[in-house]
């Protein structure tokens, strides 16, 4: 999988090739000017230390030669640009040249970095957008299996980690190797013997760094998983803070959170130990190289075996300049491995296939006209698990109000989830107006439906925007009328800012009955053909239930409705009542016929009204 990850990471960067091209050109010019600046600095030191007459003499000799070595050519052309009639004039020209080169070099350094940073930010935005778009298309079942904290951590933390890895990949793998190549070329030009000694020793450090990088990737993978656990605990605690406080369980939650953060700390420390050892290893090898070369080169200078003092000084200065890029390169593999661990999680999420998929050229349902029918439907949440629904068949004609009743866990809510294709049947089919819902486009299927559940989901937005969710084009008059029909207008007008009142996260500023009426107003504004009410009043007190029930009756008027209810008092007026037990249709009929039958419905009724 590693190769495919690196290819995909590369494709992410190449999608922003104009910025990368400009950054690469700037980087190349920076590196070339950096090499020139080091060479000129070495020239400055030599010109100060050496006798000016000897420099002029050497320049004359090189001018008279037919053939110059690369080292002599570089020095000749440098002197040609720098040397003037007097040492002072030459020094002044050299200093001004160095100043100019450093100034231009740093302009290209800035351009390289800012362009690269723009690439990083764009990649982060692209990945987060892709992840968010992708999770919007995933089936409901995915979110029941995966933890919210894990998904959030992938979108925030893993993408952040990948950004750093991509930055290092370009900066270090493109810029520093060119830097090293230019410096290494200069070293070979000055003395191939000394350069060869350095080249032989450097790979030993690389072997150690690669071994460290593999371990870093494993630990990074575990670290990112651990931070997702922390985010999950945080998310659960904040969303359930009322229960935590009601059960005086703050200490236990703190203990659980502290345990996870301690584990995260230990993992981070283990990774840091490996991360931080790379630079000392590289530096140690660098010192070894420097000492060996100082001893060997110094001996050649002292014994006059071909290396002159000027070249030795220049060689040492460039050698220590090359150690900086090599040291930077030492962390490349470590950073890339850490980013690869995050990339694995990102691409795993992006590669997750939705379970609910539209066929090619699906049917556009239009308005619901005739009937909704279940035909021998079987359903299990996971292959091989226990059947939740077993041979369920029934029919709802247009305009009918049909109630589903039965014990908890009998499969009523599952039936409600199958109609809008939140899940697909294991076998059997569901048909609307004679069309299998798997052949209907999801948008046209769900646009025909209004769903009101026991757990009302409101957004941290205004009351108006919650009622007109996904229907922002609706006028204020229509929103107001929907609120009136939902028996919600009175309490809305009594809030501080009316329809512009912010309801808080998950509607925390509203009571249960108020939230439920907002949800009913939202469904009314959508004006659905098929209405699904799943335990819409079971969590309310008597007064709130009465208000909500009045709103529901308004909502069900002239509509086809499937009502799931524990409170049998709310479904007695239904055209048809279907009793579900153990995932099967046990009884069907009106309230009166089922009551007289003296079966499961009668038993449930007696239990409630005793």
C-alpha positions as a printed NumPy array, in Angstrom:
array([[  0.   ,   0.   ,   0.   ],
       [  2.954,   2.324,   0.628],
       [  3.736,   2.823,  -3.059],
       [  0.13 ,   3.717,  -3.882],
       [  0.054,   6.161,  -0.936],
       [  3.161,   7.955,  -2.195],
       [  1.699,   8.093,  -5.728],
       [ -1.542,   9.556,  -4.419],
       [  0.331,  12.065,  -2.27 ],
       [  2.334,  13.012,  -5.364],
       [ -0.847,  13.457,  -7.419],
       [ -2.251,  15.75 ,  -4.748],
       [  0.781,  18.008,  -5.125],
       [  0.895,  17.856,  -8.924],
       [ -2.691,  19.107,  -9.134],
       [ -1.209,  22.481,  -8.112],
       [  1.641,  22.305, -10.647],
       [  1.756,  26.038, -11.597],
       [  2.651,  27.008,  -8.02 ],
       [  5.03 ,  24.066,  -7.732],
       [  6.729,  25.023, -11.019],
       [  7.258,  28.623,  -9.896],
       [  8.399,  27.423,  -6.476],
       [ 10.812,  24.971,  -8.136],
       [ 12.318,  27.688, -10.335],
       [ 12.708,  29.935,  -7.28 ],
       [ 14.234,  27.026,  -5.348],
       [ 16.702,  26.291,  -8.152],
       [ 17.794,  29.931,  -8.368],
       [ 18.081,  30.08 ,  -4.575],
       [ 20.296,  26.988,  -4.519],
       [ 22.55 ,  28.294,  -7.307],
       [ 22.916,  31.668,  -5.601],
       [ 23.528,  29.894,  -2.291],
       [ 26.441,  28.001,  -3.859],
       [ 27.791,  31.238,  -5.339],
       [ 27.464,  33.013,  -1.963],
       [ 29.479,  30.271,  -0.196],
       [ 32.155,  30.359,  -2.914],
       [ 32.376,  34.155,  -2.7  ],
       [ 32.616,  33.999,   1.111],
       [ 35.5  ,  31.541,   0.776],
       [ 37.079,  33.905,  -1.76 ],
       [ 36.711,  36.789,   0.697],
       [ 38.545,  34.827,   3.414],
       [ 41.294,  33.858,   1.01 ],
       [ 41.741,  37.417,  -0.246],
       [ 42.107,  38.661,   3.302],
       [ 44.56 ,  35.927,   4.343],
       [ 46.652,  35.735,   1.174],
       [ 49.114,  38.24 ,  -0.202],
       [ 47.466,  40.392,  -2.891],
       [ 50.508,  40.138,  -5.169],
       [ 50.374,  36.352,  -5.083],
       [ 46.697,  36.484,  -6.147],
       [ 47.582,  38.757,  -9.071],
       [ 50.466,  36.463, -10.014],
       [ 48.224,  33.37 ,  -9.979],
       [ 45.643,  35.202, -12.081],
       [ 48.293,  36.079, -14.681],
       [ 49.495,  32.464, -14.834],
       [ 45.934,  31.174, -15.346],
       [ 45.352,  33.756, -18.082],
       [ 48.433,  32.513, -19.924],
       [ 47.46 ,  28.833, -19.701],
       [ 45.72 ,  27.108, -22.603],
       [ 43.972,  24.585, -20.348],
       [ 42.647,  25.133, -16.813],
       [ 41.324,  22.6  , -14.349],
       [ 37.701,  23.173, -13.204],
       [ 39.029,  24.458,  -9.865],
       [ 41.393,  26.897, -11.585],
       [ 38.632,  28.024, -13.996],
       [ 36.273,  28.863, -11.15 ],
       [ 38.93 ,  30.819,  -9.293],
       [ 40.031,  32.578, -12.495],
       [ 36.513,  33.77 , -13.412],
       [ 35.796,  34.763,  -9.818],
       [ 38.973,  36.851,  -9.683],
       [ 38.185,  38.318, -13.078],
       [ 34.9  ,  39.652, -11.699],
       [ 36.293,  40.746,  -8.343],
       [ 39.919,  41.874,  -8.705],
       [ 40.637,  45.563,  -9.044],
       [ 43.867,  47.572,  -9.016],
       [ 44.23 ,  47.691,  -5.248],
       [ 43.375,  45.25 ,  -2.415],
       [ 40.926,  47.792,  -0.939],
       [ 39.067,  48.203,  -4.221],
       [ 38.937,  44.43 ,  -4.709],
       [ 37.657,  43.934,  -1.159],
       [ 34.964,  46.57 ,  -1.653],
       [ 33.744,  44.974,  -4.927],
       [ 33.786,  41.527,  -3.316],
       [ 31.757,  42.68 ,  -0.28 ],
       [ 29.195,  44.464,  -2.454],
       [ 28.896,  41.394,  -4.693],
       [ 28.352,  39.111,  -1.675],
       [ 25.741,  41.551,  -0.318],
       [ 23.91 ,  41.62 ,  -3.664],
       [ 23.994,  37.822,  -4.078],
       [ 22.668,  37.263,  -0.533],
       [ 19.892,  39.806,  -1.092],
       [ 18.718,  38.223,  -4.358],
       [ 19.135,  34.751,  -2.874],
       [ 16.766,  35.607,  -0.011],
       [ 14.164,  37.045,  -2.393],
       [ 14.056,  33.682,  -4.174],
       [ 14.017,  31.928,  -0.781],
       [ 10.888,  33.901,   0.162],
       [  9.219,  33.191,  -3.197],
       [ 10.016,  29.495,  -2.893],
       [  8.553,  29.306,   0.621],
       [  5.406,  31.396,   0.048],
       [  4.52 ,  29.529,  -3.147],
       [  5.073,  26.214,  -1.412],
       [  2.945,  27.343,   1.52 ],
       [  0.131,  28.222,  -0.888],
       [  0.375,  24.685,  -2.29 ],
       [  0.179,  23.208,   1.212],
       [ -2.877,  25.267,   2.18 ],
       [ -4.639,  24.453,  -1.088],
       [ -3.925,  20.74 ,  -0.643],
       [ -5.29 ,  20.825,   2.919],
       [ -8.439,  22.566,   1.661],
       [ -8.834,  20.113,  -1.239],
       [ -8.446,  17.043,   0.982],
       [-10.808,  18.348,   3.666],
       [-13.372,  19.263,   1.   ],
       [-13.055,  15.807,  -0.591],
       [-13.397,  14.09 ,   2.782],
       [-16.452,  16.156,   3.703],
       [-18.086,  15.589,   0.306],
       [-17.289,  11.876,   0.597],
       [-18.759,  11.423,   4.085],
       [-21.924,  13.213,   2.925],
       [-22.306,  10.43 ,   0.359],
       [-21.687,   7.545,   2.762],
       [-24.571,   5.424,   3.956],
       [-26.138,   5.801,   7.39 ],
       [-24.77 ,   2.412,   8.423],
       [-21.197,   3.691,   8.19 ],
       [-21.821,   6.283,  10.898],
       [-23.31 ,   3.634,  13.166],
       [-20.088,   1.608,  12.907],
       [-17.496,   4.402,  12.963],
       [-16.931,   6.767,  15.874],
       [-17.51 ,  10.471,  15.31 ],
       [-14.194,  11.3  ,  17.01 ],
       [-12.282,   9.068,  14.593],
       [-13.842,  10.73 ,  11.53 ],
       [-13.235,  14.217,  12.976],
       [ -9.634,  13.353,  13.834],
       [ -8.984,  12.178,  10.276],
       [-10.367,  15.392,   8.763],
       [ -8.525,  17.705,  11.191],
       [ -5.41 ,  16.021,  12.625],
       [ -4.435,  13.583,   9.888],
       [ -4.805,  16.214,   7.165],
       [ -2.661,  18.586,   9.251],
       [ -0.009,  15.886,   9.636],
       [ -0.095,  15.19 ,   5.898],
       [  0.404,  18.9  ,   5.165],
       [  3.674,  18.876,   7.105],
       [  4.787,  15.734,   5.303],
       [  4.085,  17.206,   1.859],
       [  5.978,  20.352,   2.808],
       [  9.008,  18.33 ,   3.857],
       [  8.736,  16.109,   0.788],
       [  9.066,  19.061,  -1.571],
       [ 11.395,  21.263,   0.472],
       [ 13.84 ,  18.577,   1.489],
       [ 13.597,  16.044,  -1.327],
       [ 13.8  ,  18.671,  -4.086],
       [ 15.709,  21.666,  -2.719],
       [ 18.25 ,  20.092,  -0.37 ],
       [ 19.49 ,  17.38 ,  -2.787],
       [ 20.245,  20.085,  -5.376],
       [ 21.983,  22.094,  -2.655],
       [ 24.03 ,  19.049,  -1.683],
       [ 24.764,  18.252,  -5.343],
       [ 26.121,  21.75 ,  -6.026],
       [ 28.267,  21.748,  -2.869],
       [ 29.468,  18.196,  -3.561],
       [ 30.427,  19.22 ,  -7.12 ],
       [ 32.454,  22.117,  -5.729],
       [ 34.159,  19.754,  -3.262],
       [ 35.138,  17.359,  -6.07 ],
       [ 36.405,  20.274,  -8.149],
       [ 38.625,  21.399,  -5.27 ],
       [ 39.868,  17.919,  -4.203],
       [ 38.375,  14.653,  -5.408],
       [ 40.314,  12.647,  -2.788],
       [ 38.856,  14.52 ,   0.174],
       [ 35.377,  14.565,  -1.399],
       [ 35.511,  10.797,  -1.916],
       [ 36.252,  10.21 ,   1.779],
       [ 33.195,  12.295,   2.705],
       [ 30.938,  10.469,   0.204],
       [ 31.908,   7.047,   1.604],
       [ 31.059,   7.961,   5.219],
       [ 27.72 ,   9.83 ,   4.617],
       [ 25.597,   6.768,   3.542],
       [ 26.227,   5.151,   6.953],
       [ 24.112,   7.883,   8.538],
       [ 21.414,   7.333,   5.916],
       [ 21.022,   3.644,   6.829],
       [ 20.409,   4.556,  10.458],
       [ 17.875,   7.272,   9.494],
       [ 15.85 ,   4.889,   7.271],
       [ 15.601,   2.343,  10.112],
       [ 14.394,   5.071,  12.472],
       [ 11.822,   6.247,   9.896],
       [ 10.115,   2.839,   9.688],
       [  9.61 ,   2.818,  13.441],
       [  8.348,   6.428,  13.326],
       [  5.618,   5.446,  10.83 ],
       [  4.316,   2.679,  13.104],
       [  4.266,   5.   ,  16.1  ],
       [  2.652,   7.823,  14.095],
       [ -0.142,   5.469,  13.067],
       [ -0.796,   4.576,  16.718],
       [ -0.514,   8.234,  17.798],
       [ -3.145,   9.385,  15.283],
       [ -5.501,   6.602,  16.408],
       [ -5.005,   7.629,  20.015],
       [ -5.84 ,  11.287,  19.338],
       [ -9.038,  10.143,  17.616],
       [ -9.951,   8.261,  20.835],
       [ -9.372,  11.446,  22.826],
       [-11.597,  13.423,  20.453],
       [-14.278,  10.75 ,  20.721],
       [-14.286,  10.927,  24.544],
       [-14.401,  14.72 ,  24.384],
       [-17.281,  14.685,  21.886],
       [-19.3  ,  12.156,  23.884],
       [-18.756,  13.951,  27.193],
       [-19.715,  17.37 ,  25.826],
       [-22.843,  16.033,  24.126],
       [-23.81 ,  14.098,  27.293],
       [-22.735,  16.642,  29.914],
       [-26.235,  16.696,  31.467],
       [-26.051,  12.951,  32.2  ],
       [-22.467,  13.208,  33.496],
       [-23.495,  15.87 ,  35.995],
       [-26.788,  14.181,  36.899],
       [-24.931,  10.993,  37.879],
       [-22.091,  12.948,  39.581],
       [-19.632,  11.124,  37.332],
       [-17.236,  13.99 ,  36.567],
       [-14.313,  12.321,  38.364],
       [-14.721,   9.1  ,  36.391],
       [-14.894,  10.995,  33.088],
       [-11.791,  13.006,  34.064],
       [-10.009,   9.759,  34.968],
       [-10.936,   8.193,  31.612],
       [ -9.824,  11.291,  29.707],
       [ -6.543,  11.554,  31.667],
       [ -5.776,   7.892,  30.965],
       [ -6.148,   8.45 ,  27.221],
       [ -4.051,  11.641,  27.259],
       [ -1.353,   9.811,  29.289],
       [ -1.262,   7.035,  26.674],
       [ -1.045,   9.698,  23.966],
       [  1.825,  11.354,  25.856],
       [  3.751,   8.072,  26.088],
       [  3.293,   7.369,  22.377],
       [  4.411,  10.896,  21.515],
       [  7.48 ,  10.579,  23.735],
       [  8.481,   7.312,  22.073],
       [  8.096,   8.935,  18.679],
       [  9.976,  12.066,  19.823],
       [ 12.913,   9.964,  21.054],
       [ 13.293,   8.518,  17.578],
       [ 12.535,  11.807,  15.861],
       [ 15.098,  13.776,  17.846],
       [ 17.879,  11.166,  17.621],
       [ 18.171,  11.642,  13.849],
       [ 19.841,  15.058,  14.021],
       [ 22.49 ,  14.024,  16.613],
       [ 23.31 ,  10.919,  14.544],
       [ 23.773,  13.04 ,  11.425],
       [ 25.798,  15.629,  13.296],
       [ 28.026,  12.952,  14.833],
       [ 28.756,  11.507,  11.414],
       [ 29.381,  15.052,  10.188],
       [ 31.947,  15.65 ,  12.931],
       [ 33.636,  12.345,  12.116],
       [ 33.845,  13.371,   8.468],
       [ 35.112,  16.843,   9.385],
       [ 37.836,  15.543,  11.725],
       [ 39.055,  12.941,   9.218],
       [ 39.158,  15.504,   6.43 ],
       [ 40.836,  18.111,   8.612],
       [ 43.503,  15.605,   9.568],
       [ 43.981,  14.238,   6.037],
       [ 43.711,  17.595,   4.22 ],
       [ 45.788,  19.427,   6.813],
       [ 48.528,  16.811,   6.408],
       [ 48.536,  17.332,   2.63 ],
       [ 48.82 ,  21.111,   3.11 ],
       [ 51.612,  20.808,   5.681],
       [ 53.576,  18.294,   3.609],
       [ 52.765,  20.211,   0.382],
       [ 51.362,  17.113,  -1.374],
       [ 49.244,  19.009,  -3.886],
       [ 46.615,  20.757,  -1.777],
       [ 47.36 ,  24.447,  -1.281],
       [ 46.119,  26.371,   1.813],
       [ 43.666,  28.434,  -0.252],
       [ 41.907,  25.304,  -1.588],
       [ 41.917,  23.644,   1.829],
       [ 40.21 ,  26.656,   3.454],
       [ 37.636,  26.773,   0.648],
       [ 37.074,  22.992,   0.911],
       [ 36.484,  23.094,   4.699],
       [ 34.126,  26.08 ,   4.405],
       [ 32.034,  24.364,   1.704],
       [ 32.162,  21.047,   3.599],
       [ 30.601,  22.575,   6.695],
       [ 28.071,  24.322,   4.462],
       [ 27.02 ,  20.959,   3.024],
       [ 26.445,  19.49 ,   6.495],
       [ 23.436,  21.809,   6.993],
       [ 21.439,  20.396,   4.05 ],
       [ 22.517,  16.85 ,   4.974],
       [ 21.251,  17.436,   8.512],
       [ 17.979,  18.726,   7.078],
       [ 17.727,  15.615,   4.917],
       [ 18.088,  13.403,   7.986],
       [ 14.515,  14.228,   9.08 ],
       [ 12.971,  13.761,   5.64 ],
       [ 12.249,  10.051,   5.945],
       [ 10.931,  10.497,   9.487],
       [  8.514,  13.285,   8.487],
       [  7.378,  11.448,   5.359],
       [  6.729,   8.246,   7.321],
       [  4.661,  10.199,   9.864],
       [  2.696,  11.757,   6.99 ],
       [  2.268,   8.364,   5.299],
       [  0.632,   6.995,   8.461],
       [ -1.888,   9.866,   8.326],
       [ -2.323,   9.435,   4.564],
       [ -3.292,   5.792,   5.137],
       [ -6.192,   6.879,   7.357],
       [ -7.241,   9.643,   4.943],
       [ -7.245,   7.377,   1.899],
       [ -8.946,   4.565,   3.833],
       [-11.822,   6.958,   4.534],
       [-11.844,   8.255,   0.937],
       [-11.833,   4.664,  -0.384],
       [-14.808,   3.624,   1.763],
       [-17.63 ,   2.754,  -0.606],
       [-21.193,   3.82 ,   0.235],
       [-23.519,   0.87 ,   0.782],
       [-26.432,   2.719,  -0.822],
       [-25.63 ,   3.294,  -4.5  ],
       [-27.863,   4.602,  -7.269],
       [-28.174,   2.584, -10.473],
       [-27.205,   4.207, -13.757],
       [-30.035,   6.295, -15.178],
       [-32.383,   5.95 , -12.174],
       [-36.107,   6.707, -12.361],
       [-37.272,  10.194, -11.387],
       [-40.212,   9.385,  -9.129],
       [-42.077,  12.684,  -9.325],
       [-45.002,  13.068,  -6.926],
       [-46.217,  10.009,  -5.001],
       [-49.464,   8.832,  -6.656],
       [-50.716,   5.377,  -5.633],
       [-49.093,   3.145,  -3.02 ],
       [-46.087,   2.138,  -0.934],
       [-45.586,  -1.614,  -0.677],
       [-43.292,  -3.986,   1.233],
       [-42.916,  -7.343,  -0.553],
       [-41.44 , -10.194,   1.513],
       [-38.722,  -7.933,   2.976],
       [-35.856,  -9.465,   4.955],
       [-33.166,  -7.357,   6.59 ],
       [-30.005,  -7.889,   8.613],
       [-27.535,  -5.144,   9.58 ],
       [-24.484,  -7.311,   8.849],
       [-24.185, -10.382,   6.671],
       [-24.662, -13.509,   8.745],
       [-26.146, -11.666,  11.73 ],
       [-29.63 , -12.205,  13.159],
       [-32.54 , -11.139,  10.948],
       [-34.099,  -7.874,  12.107],
       [-36.993,  -8.159,   9.654],
       [-38.354, -11.5  ,   8.447],
       [-40.814, -11.776,   5.534],
       [-42.417,  -8.373,   6.131],
       [-45.189,  -7.548,   3.646],
       [-47.799,  -4.788,   3.77 ],
       [-49.271,  -2.041,   1.606],
       [-50.   ,   1.621,   2.285],
       [-52.33 ,   3.336,  -0.19 ],
       [-52.111,   7.043,  -0.904],
       [-53.894,   9.066,   1.759],
       [-53.826,   6.285,   4.357],
       [-52.519,   6.717,   7.882],
       [-50.873,   3.451,   8.903],
       [-49.507,   2.82 ,  12.386],
       [-46.686,   0.433,  13.291],
       [-46.867,  -0.82 ,  16.878],
       [-45.104,  -3.545,  18.801],
       [-42.591,  -4.206,  21.572],
       [-39.244,  -2.354,  21.656],
       [-36.685,  -3.925,  19.325],
       [-39.31 ,  -5.568,  17.135],
       [-38.059,  -3.777,  13.98 ],
       [-40.449,  -0.817,  13.633],
       [-37.762,   1.875,  13.256],
       [-35.859,  -0.357,  10.827],
       [-38.925,  -0.4  ,   8.573],
       [-38.982,   3.413,   8.71 ],
       [-35.266,   3.56 ,   7.779],
       [-35.715,   1.243,   4.786],
       [-38.323,   3.424,   3.049],
       [-35.956,   6.409,   2.319],
       [-33.121,   3.889,   1.635],
       [-31.015,   4.739,   4.658],
       [-30.393,   0.979,   4.431],
       [-31.112,  -1.549,   1.677],
       [-33.165,  -4.7  ,   2.123],
       [-31.247,  -7.973,   2.385],
       [-33.908,  -9.609,   0.215],
       [-37.39 ,  -8.74 ,  -0.983],
       [-38.229,  -5.294,  -2.269],
       [-39.997,  -2.044,  -1.412],
       [-42.011,  -0.449,  -4.194],
       [-43.461,   3.033,  -4.591],
       [-46.071,   3.403,  -7.321],
       [-44.927,   0.022,  -8.647],
       [-41.238,   1.049,  -8.876],
       [-38.582,  -0.705,  -6.814],
       [-37.047,   2.056,  -4.675],
       [-33.577,   0.78 ,  -5.688],
       [-34.409,   1.92 ,  -9.245],
       [-35.472,   5.411,  -8.11 ],
       [-33.021,   8.3  ,  -7.739],
       [-32.275,   9.004,  -4.084],
       [-33.062,  12.709,  -4.408],
       [-36.512,  12.173,  -5.943],
       [-37.257,   9.376,  -3.448],
       [-36.329,  11.358,  -0.348],
       [-37.831,  14.626,  -1.595],
       [-41.223,  12.906,  -1.351],
       [-40.701,  12.169,   2.339],
       [-40.901,  14.1  ,   5.555],
       [-39.397,  12.448,   8.613],
       [-39.999,  13.425,  12.24 ],
       [-38.246,  11.286,  14.87 ],
       [-38.151,  11.108,  18.651],
       [-34.601,  12.501,  18.655],
       [-34.951,  15.917,  17.045],
       [-31.815,  17.201,  15.336],
       [-31.571,  20.981,  15.223],
       [-28.605,  23.046,  14.073],
       [-26.912,  25.824,  16.032],
       [-28.698,  28.405,  13.923],
       [-31.818,  30.569,  13.947],
       [-35.312,  29.125,  14.337],
       [-36.093,  30.351,  10.832],
       [-33.114,  28.564,   9.271],
       [-33.935,  25.367,  11.146],
       [-37.513,  25.395,   9.851],
       [-36.417,  26.243,   6.293],
       [-33.459,  23.816,   6.326],
       [-32.571,  22.864,   2.708],
       [-35.43 ,  25.139,   1.585],
       [-33.905,  28.587,   2.037],
       [-35.833,  29.899,  -0.977],
       [-39.099,  29.663,   0.961],
       [-40.544,  33.045,   1.921],
       [-40.869,  34.304,   5.486],
       [-44.653,  34.064,   5.144],
       [-44.464,  30.345,   4.312],
       [-42.063,  29.735,   7.221],
       [-44.45 ,  31.59 ,   9.541],
       [-47.431,  29.614,   8.259],
       [-45.58 ,  26.317,   8.791],
       [-44.788,  27.384,  12.372],
       [-48.455,  28.281,  12.946],
       [-49.645,  24.909,  11.613],
       [-47.091,  23.162,  13.839],
       [-48.52 ,  24.933,  16.903],
       [-45.106,  26.632,  17.358],
       [-45.796,  30.265,  16.464],
       [-46.79 ,  31.345,  19.978],
       [-43.606,  30.194,  21.707],
       [-41.429,  31.432,  18.801],
       [-42.851,  34.938,  19.106],
       [-42.184,  34.865,  22.86 ],
       [-38.452,  34.196,  22.348],
       [-36.103,  37.248,  22.538],
       [-35.538,  37.521,  18.777],
       [-38.48 ,  35.586,  17.376],
       [-37.584,  33.627,  14.242],
       [-34.001,  34.965,  14.46 ],
       [-33.395,  33.351,  17.877],
       [-30.384,  31.028,  17.922],
       [-31.484,  27.625,  19.261],
       [-28.025,  26.513,  20.455],
       [-26.163,  23.269,  19.707],
       [-28.712,  20.493,  19.008],
       [-31.454,  22.941,  20.083],
       [-30.295,  23.027,  23.703],
       [-32.065,  26.368,  24.355],
       [-35.487,  24.868,  23.564],
       [-37.648,  22.398,  25.47 ],
       [-38.381,  18.929,  24.095],
       [-41.867,  19.921,  22.961],
       [-40.601,  23.109,  21.332],
       [-37.894,  21.222,  19.435],
       [-40.439,  18.662,  18.28 ],
       [-42.767,  21.387,  16.965],
       [-39.853,  23.036,  15.118],
       [-39.174,  19.645,  13.49 ],
       [-42.851,  19.324,  12.525],
       [-42.808,  22.861,  11.07 ],
       [-39.721,  21.862,   9.064],
       [-41.59 ,  18.818,   7.696],
       [-44.697,  20.924,   6.97 ],
       [-42.642,  23.459,   4.999],
       [-41.192,  20.642,   2.914],
       [-44.807,  19.573,   2.157],
       [-43.954,  15.862,   1.699],
       [-46.234,  13.297,   0.026],
       [-45.199,  10.558,   2.466],
       [-44.821,  11.298,   6.153],
       [-42.831,   9.089,   8.54 ],
       [-43.336,   9.732,  12.265],
       [-41.023,   7.654,  14.445],
       [-41.966,   7.951,  18.144],
       [-42.512,  11.674,  17.65 ],
       [-44.249,  12.199,  21.022],
       [-42.914,   9.43 ,  23.26 ],
       [-40.397,  11.633,  25.118],
       [-42.813,  14.479,  25.906],
       [-44.83 ,  15.399,  28.943],
       [-48.645,  15.396,  28.738],
       [-49.033,  19.111,  27.96 ],
       [-46.293,  19.13 ,  25.322],
       [-47.63 ,  15.901,  23.839],
       [-51.067,  17.453,  23.422],
       [-49.61 ,  20.449,  21.562],
       [-47.366,  18.25 ,  19.434],
       [-50.207,  15.817,  18.708],
       [-52.325,  18.735,  17.471],
       [-49.396,  19.751,  15.229],
       [-49.022,  16.174,  13.986],
       [-52.712,  15.965,  13.066],
       [-52.228,  19.142,  11.046],
       [-49.124,  17.629,   9.454],
       [-50.876,  14.351,   8.529],
       [-53.866,  16.039,   6.93 ],
       [-54.263,  14.916,   3.298],
       [-51.004,  12.986,   3.467],
       [-49.898,   9.365,   3.402],
       [-48.421,   8.66 ,   6.829],
       [-46.538,   5.866,   8.542],
       [-46.701,   6.377,  12.3  ],
       [-44.523,   4.444,  14.75 ],
       [-45.757,   4.789,  18.325],
       [-45.458,   3.151,  21.732],
       [-48.388,   5.161,  23.086],
       [-51.341,   3.402,  21.535],
       [-53.633,   6.311,  22.38 ],
       [-51.975,   8.269,  19.56 ],
       [-52.733,   5.692,  16.822],
       [-56.321,   4.643,  17.531],
       [-57.611,   6.826,  14.672],
       [-55.206,   5.249,  12.13 ],
       [-56.777,   3.689,   9.023],
       [-54.709,   0.565,   9.589],
       [-52.552,  -0.709,  12.448],
       [-49.743,  -3.193,  11.767],
       [-48.414,  -5.073,  14.78 ],
       [-44.722,  -6.051,  14.492],
       [-43.24 ,  -8.718,  16.755],
       [-39.773, -10.301,  16.432],
       [-39.334,  -8.709,  13.015],
       [-42.542, -10.169,  11.57 ],
       [-46.003,  -8.82 ,  10.817],
       [-48.069, -10.429,  13.575],
       [-51.42 ,  -8.666,  13.152],
       [-53.071,  -6.147,  10.841],
       [-56.336,  -4.269,  11.17 ],
       [-58.137,  -1.278,  12.659],
       [-58.059,  -0.468,  16.372],
       [-61.523,  -1.968,  16.885],
       [-60.847,  -5.195,  14.949],
       [-57.498,  -5.809,  16.67 ],
       [-58.999,  -5.057,  20.07 ],
       [-61.757,  -7.606,  19.472],
       [-59.25 , -10.165,  18.192],
       [-57.794, -10.315,  21.707],
       [-54.224, -10.892,  20.437],
       [-50.881,  -9.09 ,  20.766],
       [-52.369,  -5.616,  20.189],
       [-54.986,  -6.182,  22.927],
       [-52.236,  -7.367,  25.284],
       [-50.101,  -4.25 ,  24.572],
       [-53.162,  -2.022,  25.006],
       [-54.083,  -3.581,  28.346],
       [-50.492,  -3.231,  29.607],
       [-50.533,   0.505,  28.842],
       [-53.96 ,   1.338,  30.176],
       [-53.953,  -0.716,  33.348]])
